[in-house]
Amino acid sequence: MEDKFRELELRLETTEARSVQVEEKVSQLEAQLEINNEIRNHLKFQVTKLETKNVQLEFKIQEQEKLLNYLLQQTNRPIPVADLLSVPNNYKSPVQSTGNKSGTPRTCKELRVIDPSLPSGMYSIDPDGQGVGDNPINVYCDMTSGSTSILHDSESAINVGHCADPGCYSRSIKYNASIGQIRALAELSFECHQSIKYDCYYAPFELSGYAYSWWNDRDGNAQYFWAGNNTDGIHTCQCGIEGNCVDHYAKCNCDATVSAQLLDDGVITDKNILPVTRLNFGRTQLETSSGIHTLGRFECTGTVTLNRMPTSCEDLWLIGHTLNGFYSVMGSAMMESVYCDFTKLPGNDGFQKWIGYADVKSAPVHFEVQRNSTFNTQSTPIPFNLEMVNEGNAMNLTSGIFTAPRQGIYFFSFTGAVHLSSSSNSFLNSFLYLNGNLIGTNTVSEGNSAAGQYTPLTLQSTLNLKKGDQVWVGIEYLGTSSYLHDDNRHFTHFTGFMLEEEIVASL
């Protein structure tokens, strides 16, 4: 029995030694697998860069050949057969003219509009506009949906390893595009998103209110939400949004302290801070702890449609303007003049400079009318005999009423000569009316003076009128034998003109 027991002990030692060897081998294979993943991601990224360069070179070759053939034709020289055969008949350059200010499509959706027959694949686009900003970028275009995807070097599943401190694992994400181009693509697109998945085992994002994991947005700011459009900085995951986490007290599955392999899988949808530029994880120091992250591509779909007049340089940029200069845009009520620097992106300092208001009217409105005879009728609009100018035909001489043809600010001036017959009780009150309501008054009077005097009368007002508002001048409370004097010398003048049109109301 002792011999048999020793034999069993020996076999156990041998088995344990083999187990250690197997564990070491597994650790080596896991390390090698992680290295292989790194190499594969690096090679994939390099291939993407080479594809971009290849696309650009092919396009340059095609353009050079077109130029060469044009020059040969101009000099009546024959085009070499090799040149005629150098570009296949079915070749389609990924850089096509859009017919707008930018010759290179700014998004995959624009490219699909140009040529719906193009297959899905890698294409060159220029979100910030051709000839300004950063160089064009190579992206993946899904021609079924028209979506634009920007590749990066961390798309495969990557193990974060073992470490204890918050963010002790930190990985910078390298995209196949500059942040400027990414920002421009987001501005042009209706929505953008990026998926993130974290396979975890005893590897919480947050524990007892203390954050161990986070990601950095495109401006480098730390973000603690892993799904949705969370602008409040509150830690949460998709299960927290849906209310079905493993631990209903937790906001993420990985935050649950259970002995099980867990998963948090979500889509971040805040296009104003995407893409993810760095991933940070921690608290995986236990032998049993594990964390594996998988980050999706930055993908944008749709376009921002402008169904109104442009109100800013950003609106002009969205519809394709790239030429720096002065532009008229729609303000809250008036047209405004701005200077747009399209070498910058919306939101950057100096992108837009406000110059001032633009004096724009849909049509001129001004008038001057006169009388050639006396008038003393009370409580009625003063009519006029002569029309010196009546641009816009808003002033009716017969009725004496001005009707505003469009909304805006108007100036009115009334002048006349009042004959005061009596020496003791002579006066005349003139009223300015808006839609029948008294809004201004002027009174001239004489007492204990010589009879038969003439006194000037004036009324002025600046009014904010709506379309259809009516303005007129009337006489009220005449004194004994007083009247508004006039003859062929035309003492009475009623003048008005539009100072500013509220152009929005006229559209």
XYZ file of C-alpha atoms in Angstrom:
507
model
C 0.000 0.000 0.000
C 2.853 2.349 0.793
C 4.406 1.709 -2.610
C 1.093 2.346 -4.256
C 0.633 5.527 -2.228
C 4.109 6.766 -3.252
C 3.279 5.973 -6.839
C 0.107 8.021 -6.592
C 2.023 10.896 -4.976
C 4.573 10.749 -7.791
C 1.836 10.749 -10.414
C 0.175 13.696 -8.643
C 3.426 15.657 -8.643
C 3.912 14.843 -12.300
C 0.330 15.960 -13.053
C 0.778 19.181 -11.107
C 4.039 19.886 -12.934
C 2.314 19.279 -16.247
C -0.576 21.507 -15.123
C 1.861 24.316 -14.360
C 3.467 23.823 -17.766
C 0.062 23.882 -19.431
C -0.889 27.061 -17.545
C 2.376 28.688 -18.590
C 1.766 27.564 -22.144
C -1.787 28.984 -22.037
C -0.469 32.272 -20.649
C 2.136 32.396 -23.422
C -0.515 31.643 -26.037
C -2.817 34.346 -24.611
C 0.049 36.829 -24.637
C 0.943 35.804 -28.181
C -2.737 36.113 -29.185
C -2.864 39.626 -27.790
C 0.336 40.472 -29.662
C -1.152 38.963 -32.820
C -4.291 41.079 -32.352
C -2.136 44.169 -31.989
C -0.189 43.243 -35.125
C -3.399 42.490 -37.009
C -4.944 45.817 -36.015
C -1.755 47.630 -36.967
C -1.592 45.842 -40.327
C -5.279 46.541 -40.940
C -4.720 50.220 -40.244
C -1.665 50.289 -42.495
C -3.615 48.564 -45.277
C -6.313 51.219 -44.962
C -3.710 53.968 -45.248
C -2.203 52.263 -48.299
C -5.650 51.930 -49.860
C -6.195 55.651 -49.289
C -2.896 56.485 -50.925
C -3.663 54.111 -53.784
C -7.034 55.775 -54.402
C -5.419 59.205 -54.424
C -2.666 58.065 -56.789
C -5.158 56.435 -59.164
C -7.170 59.610 -59.279
C -4.073 61.743 -59.874
C -2.998 59.412 -62.686
C -6.397 59.663 -64.303
C -6.412 63.461 -64.051
C -2.878 63.674 -65.469
C -3.863 61.448 -68.376
C -6.895 63.602 -69.084
C -4.709 66.702 -69.058
C -2.113 65.077 -71.308
C -4.747 63.945 -73.808
C -6.259 67.435 -73.818
C -2.865 69.011 -74.551
C -2.195 66.504 -77.328
C -5.562 67.264 -78.886
C -4.864 71.007 -78.745
C -1.600 70.503 -80.622
C -3.206 68.064 -83.104
C -0.936 65.245 -81.981
C -2.144 61.644 -81.868
C -3.026 60.166 -78.487
C -0.865 57.088 -77.784
C -2.773 53.807 -77.870
C -1.271 52.887 -74.505
C -2.829 55.982 -72.982
C -6.201 55.129 -74.446
C -5.990 51.705 -72.841
C -4.490 52.825 -69.537
C -7.827 53.605 -67.923
C -10.475 50.840 -68.157
C -13.828 51.834 -69.567
C -15.591 50.727 -66.412
C -13.224 52.580 -64.067
C -15.024 54.961 -61.696
C -12.996 57.376 -59.653
C -14.195 57.583 -56.069
C -13.720 61.335 -56.289
C -16.541 62.690 -58.409
C -17.743 66.206 -59.057
C -20.832 67.048 -57.027
C -21.770 70.067 -59.083
C -21.496 72.353 -56.038
C -18.716 74.460 -54.582
C -16.702 71.364 -53.648
C -15.545 68.983 -56.369
C -14.995 66.137 -53.895
C -18.033 64.609 -52.166
C -18.213 65.541 -48.502
C -20.056 62.403 -47.374
C -20.838 58.939 -48.682
C -24.461 59.990 -49.086
C -23.387 62.730 -51.499
C -21.327 60.152 -53.370
C -24.329 57.822 -53.605
C -26.457 60.663 -55.012
C -23.809 61.253 -57.692
C -23.633 57.595 -58.718
C -26.156 55.176 -57.140
C -24.530 52.263 -58.977
C -21.308 52.434 -56.939
C -20.733 49.381 -54.727
C -20.020 49.627 -51.010
C -16.327 49.987 -50.234
C -13.517 52.427 -49.502
C -13.815 55.899 -51.042
C -12.160 59.283 -50.664
C -14.292 62.149 -49.297
C -13.562 65.655 -48.011
C -16.037 66.687 -45.262
C -14.502 70.090 -44.502
C -14.552 71.113 -48.172
C -12.172 70.816 -51.074
C -9.204 73.166 -50.983
C -9.671 74.160 -47.329
C -8.939 72.534 -44.006
C -7.394 69.063 -43.827
C -6.628 66.585 -46.591
C -9.378 64.274 -47.904
C -9.921 61.054 -45.952
C -10.533 57.459 -46.944
C -13.714 56.007 -45.460
C -15.967 53.011 -45.835
C -19.188 53.843 -47.677
C -22.234 51.644 -47.256
C -24.013 52.415 -50.498
C -27.191 50.709 -49.307
C -27.756 53.180 -46.488
C -25.381 55.935 -47.596
C -23.607 55.808 -44.223
C -19.991 56.932 -43.762
C -17.676 54.935 -41.470
C -14.240 56.014 -40.290
C -11.907 53.135 -39.454
C -9.502 52.977 -36.512
C -6.768 50.728 -35.150
C -8.741 49.178 -32.247
C -11.725 47.489 -33.881
C -10.828 43.939 -32.766
C -11.456 42.550 -29.277
C -8.546 43.610 -27.011
C -7.760 42.272 -23.533
C -7.009 44.950 -20.963
C -4.844 42.627 -18.844
C -4.457 42.869 -15.052
C -3.954 46.088 -13.065
C -5.517 47.683 -10.009
C -5.646 51.490 -10.312
C -8.361 53.546 -12.059
C -7.544 53.831 -15.757
C -4.313 51.827 -15.326
C -5.037 50.362 -18.760
C -5.202 53.214 -21.274
C -5.333 52.895 -25.036
C -5.276 55.766 -27.521
C -7.521 55.232 -30.559
C -5.986 56.199 -33.891
C -8.464 57.012 -36.652
C -7.993 57.077 -40.389
C -8.908 60.783 -40.350
C -8.045 64.010 -38.578
C -10.261 65.277 -35.767
C -11.069 68.293 -37.956
C -12.462 66.076 -40.718
C -14.309 63.942 -38.171
C -15.881 67.030 -36.630
C -16.889 68.293 -40.090
C -18.490 64.944 -40.959
C -20.490 65.031 -37.730
C -21.693 68.572 -38.459
C -22.867 67.522 -41.931
C -24.617 64.342 -40.779
C -28.059 63.920 -39.267
C -26.729 61.451 -36.695
C -23.457 59.756 -35.727
C -22.808 56.856 -33.393
C -20.164 54.434 -32.175
C -20.660 51.046 -30.547
C -18.696 49.862 -27.511
C -18.656 46.394 -25.931
C -16.945 45.269 -22.732
C -16.754 41.600 -21.727
C -16.033 41.533 -18.004
C -15.470 39.242 -15.044
C -14.982 41.009 -11.715
C -13.986 44.159 -13.656
C -16.421 46.957 -12.751
C -16.609 50.348 -14.447
C -17.569 51.835 -11.102
C -17.576 50.464 -7.554
C -19.103 52.189 -4.522
C -19.395 55.409 -6.501
C -15.705 55.370 -7.470
C -14.915 55.312 -11.207
C -12.303 52.848 -12.446
C -13.094 53.123 -16.168
C -13.963 55.892 -18.600
C -13.450 57.020 -22.175
C -12.252 60.311 -23.634
C -14.228 62.221 -26.232
C -12.820 64.042 -29.249
C -11.885 67.036 -27.068
C -10.119 64.825 -24.525
C -12.831 65.124 -21.862
C -13.535 62.107 -19.663
C -16.961 60.481 -20.188
C -18.519 57.862 -17.923
C -21.575 56.747 -19.913
C -21.334 53.762 -22.247
C -24.568 54.100 -24.217
C -27.021 56.720 -25.406
C -26.737 60.480 -25.560
C -25.729 61.379 -22.017
C -24.624 64.996 -21.766
C -24.964 65.132 -17.979
C -21.869 63.010 -17.261
C -23.900 60.371 -15.386
C -22.408 56.878 -15.312
C -24.702 54.443 -17.123
C -24.861 51.608 -19.679
C -27.560 50.319 -22.020
C -29.001 48.027 -19.338
C -29.193 51.045 -17.007
C -31.169 52.957 -19.641
C -33.511 50.001 -20.159
C -33.648 49.138 -16.445
C -32.689 45.469 -16.839
C -29.162 45.215 -15.422
C -28.104 41.996 -13.636
C -28.029 43.965 -10.395
C -31.008 46.331 -10.478
C -29.152 48.689 -8.112
C -26.303 49.039 -10.622
C -26.247 51.114 -13.833
C -24.092 48.590 -15.750
C -23.905 44.783 -15.829
C -20.155 44.866 -15.208
C -20.722 46.800 -11.982
C -22.540 43.807 -10.470
C -20.484 41.898 -7.876
C -21.460 38.432 -9.071
C -19.289 35.492 -10.004
C -20.233 35.336 -13.668
C -19.043 36.375 -17.088
C -20.940 39.594 -17.898
C -21.309 41.925 -20.842
C -22.139 45.582 -21.396
C -22.933 46.387 -25.003
C -24.163 49.824 -26.105
C -24.130 52.516 -28.755
C -22.992 56.070 -27.952
C -25.039 58.568 -29.963
C -23.829 62.058 -28.983
C -22.335 63.273 -32.256
C -21.125 66.493 -30.642
C -18.468 64.677 -28.581
C -17.773 61.510 -30.585
C -15.605 59.719 -31.527
C -13.960 57.885 -28.648
C -10.286 58.895 -28.654
C -9.043 56.884 -25.655
C -10.266 53.938 -23.574
C -9.352 53.627 -19.901
C -10.032 50.602 -17.681
C -8.958 49.477 -14.212
C -9.585 47.191 -11.225
C -8.729 43.974 -13.023
C -5.956 42.965 -10.600
C -7.496 39.657 -9.500
C -6.340 36.480 -11.227
C -9.964 35.767 -12.020
C -10.634 39.295 -13.299
C -10.831 39.922 -17.020
C -11.868 42.719 -19.333
C -12.039 42.725 -23.130
C -13.127 45.821 -25.077
C -14.395 46.020 -28.650
C -14.874 49.483 -30.172
C -16.885 49.964 -33.345
C -16.176 52.356 -36.172
C -17.321 55.961 -36.039
C -20.365 55.936 -38.320
C -22.543 58.803 -39.569
C -25.765 58.686 -41.560
C -28.135 61.151 -43.167
C -27.597 64.827 -43.828
C -28.552 68.009 -42.018
C -31.206 69.527 -44.272
C -31.739 73.269 -44.371
C -35.358 74.093 -45.201
C -35.062 77.812 -44.511
C -32.951 80.780 -45.445
C -29.399 80.606 -44.020
C -29.055 82.381 -40.680
C -25.306 81.942 -40.123
C -21.997 80.985 -41.719
C -22.620 77.468 -40.421
C -25.802 77.251 -42.490
C -23.883 78.449 -45.553
C -21.167 75.864 -44.867
C -23.777 73.113 -44.557
C -25.169 73.843 -48.024
C -21.700 73.808 -49.581
C -20.199 77.307 -49.514
C -16.400 77.316 -49.179
C -15.371 80.767 -50.465
C -14.320 83.154 -47.698
C -16.091 86.493 -47.779
C -19.056 88.655 -46.813
C -22.535 87.142 -46.858
C -26.065 88.303 -46.099
C -27.950 85.980 -43.758
C -31.365 86.054 -42.140
C -31.449 87.552 -38.643
C -34.323 87.419 -36.182
C -36.144 90.191 -38.031
C -33.699 91.794 -40.488
C -31.031 90.692 -42.887
C -27.562 90.702 -41.339
C -24.089 90.933 -42.837
C -21.434 88.452 -41.676
C -17.908 87.526 -42.668
C -17.347 83.779 -43.052
C -13.898 82.182 -42.821
C -14.427 78.739 -44.325
C -10.822 77.712 -43.693
C -12.143 77.065 -40.162
C -14.943 74.822 -38.960
C -18.215 75.843 -37.279
C -17.554 76.519 -33.615
C -13.927 77.523 -34.148
C -12.812 81.032 -33.212
C -12.990 83.357 -36.198
C -15.325 81.147 -38.237
C -17.991 83.882 -38.265
C -17.715 87.610 -37.632
C -20.868 89.685 -37.336
C -20.605 92.911 -39.361
C -24.001 94.547 -38.908
C -27.520 94.813 -40.235
C -28.098 94.857 -43.977
C -30.595 97.424 -45.268
C -32.683 95.006 -47.288
C -36.297 95.644 -48.281
C -38.450 93.425 -50.445
C -39.849 96.610 -52.080
C -39.459 100.358 -51.353
C -42.272 102.214 -49.574
C -42.318 106.024 -49.317
C -44.718 108.837 -50.061
C -45.268 112.598 -49.886
C -48.719 114.070 -50.495
C -49.993 117.671 -50.326
C -53.163 119.775 -50.244
C -54.065 122.869 -52.256
C -57.143 124.034 -50.332
C -58.260 124.685 -46.768
C -59.714 121.927 -44.550
C -61.693 122.062 -41.300
C -63.736 118.844 -41.151
C -63.404 117.177 -37.773
C -63.140 113.476 -36.854
C -62.187 112.286 -40.339
C -58.869 111.534 -42.065
C -57.437 114.548 -43.876
C -57.568 113.860 -47.650
C -54.951 115.139 -50.104
C -54.948 116.543 -53.604
C -51.418 116.141 -54.905
C -49.140 113.103 -55.016
C -45.493 114.114 -55.133
C -44.285 110.537 -54.722
C -46.074 107.356 -53.715
C -43.680 104.438 -54.160
C -45.494 101.247 -53.295
C -48.955 102.919 -53.647
C -49.582 102.519 -49.933
C -50.991 106.051 -49.509
C -54.560 106.662 -50.657
C -55.005 110.382 -51.393
C -58.802 110.336 -51.517
C -59.240 108.625 -48.139
C -56.085 110.134 -46.607
C -55.186 106.722 -45.158
C -51.790 104.995 -45.357
C -51.964 101.172 -45.293
C -48.726 99.338 -44.444
C -47.956 96.894 -47.295
C -45.510 94.870 -45.147
C -44.365 94.598 -41.568
C -41.610 96.898 -40.369
C -40.662 100.233 -38.825
C -42.052 103.394 -40.498
C -41.505 107.104 -40.019
C -44.297 109.688 -40.519
C -44.226 113.494 -40.581
C -47.176 115.877 -40.933
C -46.764 119.660 -41.326
C -49.283 122.373 -42.043
C -50.311 125.961 -41.433
C -53.239 126.718 -39.101
C -55.280 129.908 -39.526
C -56.402 131.243 -36.137
C -59.247 133.670 -36.776
C -60.311 134.666 -33.268
C -58.134 136.634 -30.845
C -59.497 135.018 -27.675
C -60.619 131.462 -28.432
C -58.646 130.212 -31.360
C -57.100 126.731 -31.428
C -56.779 123.563 -33.498
C -55.916 120.024 -32.343
C -54.421 117.572 -34.825
C -54.398 113.849 -33.992
C -52.365 110.950 -35.402
C -54.314 107.698 -35.566
C -53.244 104.050 -35.849
C -56.108 101.725 -36.777
C -58.541 104.256 -35.342
C -56.688 104.665 -32.059
C -55.228 108.014 -31.044
C -51.412 107.747 -30.710
C -50.214 111.381 -31.077
C -51.502 114.932 -30.648
C -50.417 118.478 -31.419
C -52.251 121.654 -30.456
C -51.813 125.232 -31.630
C -53.737 128.091 -30.034
C -53.753 131.870 -29.555
C -55.308 133.935 -26.765
C -55.616 137.680 -26.296
C -53.704 138.435 -29.482
C -54.394 139.846 -32.868
C -56.878 137.878 -34.934
C -56.051 136.249 -38.270
C -52.671 134.773 -37.420
C -51.033 131.761 -39.091
C -49.247 129.157 -36.937
C -47.197 126.161 -38.070
C -48.413 122.704 -37.064
C -46.175 119.590 -36.920
C -46.571 115.935 -35.974
C -43.909 113.225 -36.194
C -43.834 109.587 -35.166
C -41.896 106.359 -35.708
C -44.139 103.264 -35.626
C -43.665 99.530 -35.734
C -46.434 98.410 -38.080
C -47.825 95.081 -39.121
C -49.001 94.427 -42.630
C -52.421 96.030 -43.103
C -52.093 98.582 -40.272
C -53.595 101.978 -41.182
C -52.280 105.434 -40.273
C -53.864 108.831 -40.855
C -54.036 112.419 -39.534
C -57.266 114.127 -38.464
C -58.516 117.367 -36.931
C -60.315 117.458 -33.589
C -61.667 120.273 -31.396
C -61.540 123.252 -33.692
C -61.790 126.665 -32.148
C -63.948 129.432 -33.513
C -63.283 129.967 -37.263
C -59.944 128.047 -37.136
C -58.943 125.809 -40.009
C -56.049 124.111 -41.777
C -54.971 126.660 -44.327
C -53.737 125.826 -47.809
C -53.713 127.138 -51.365
C -51.612 126.708 -54.491
C -48.485 127.241 -52.364
C -49.051 123.862 -50.633
C -48.506 124.421 -46.918
C -49.727 120.928 -45.980
C -47.389 117.968 -46.311
C -47.857 114.362 -45.150
C -44.700 112.251 -45.567
C -43.880 108.667 -44.642
C -41.400 105.941 -45.483
C -40.317 102.512 -44.323
C -37.098 102.614 -42.283
C -36.644 98.893 -41.747
C -38.611 95.960 -43.055
C -39.063 92.927 -40.851
C -37.990 90.800 -43.747
C -38.892 87.501 -42.060
C -42.573 88.428 -42.048
C -42.458 89.168 -45.782
C -41.100 85.783 -46.857
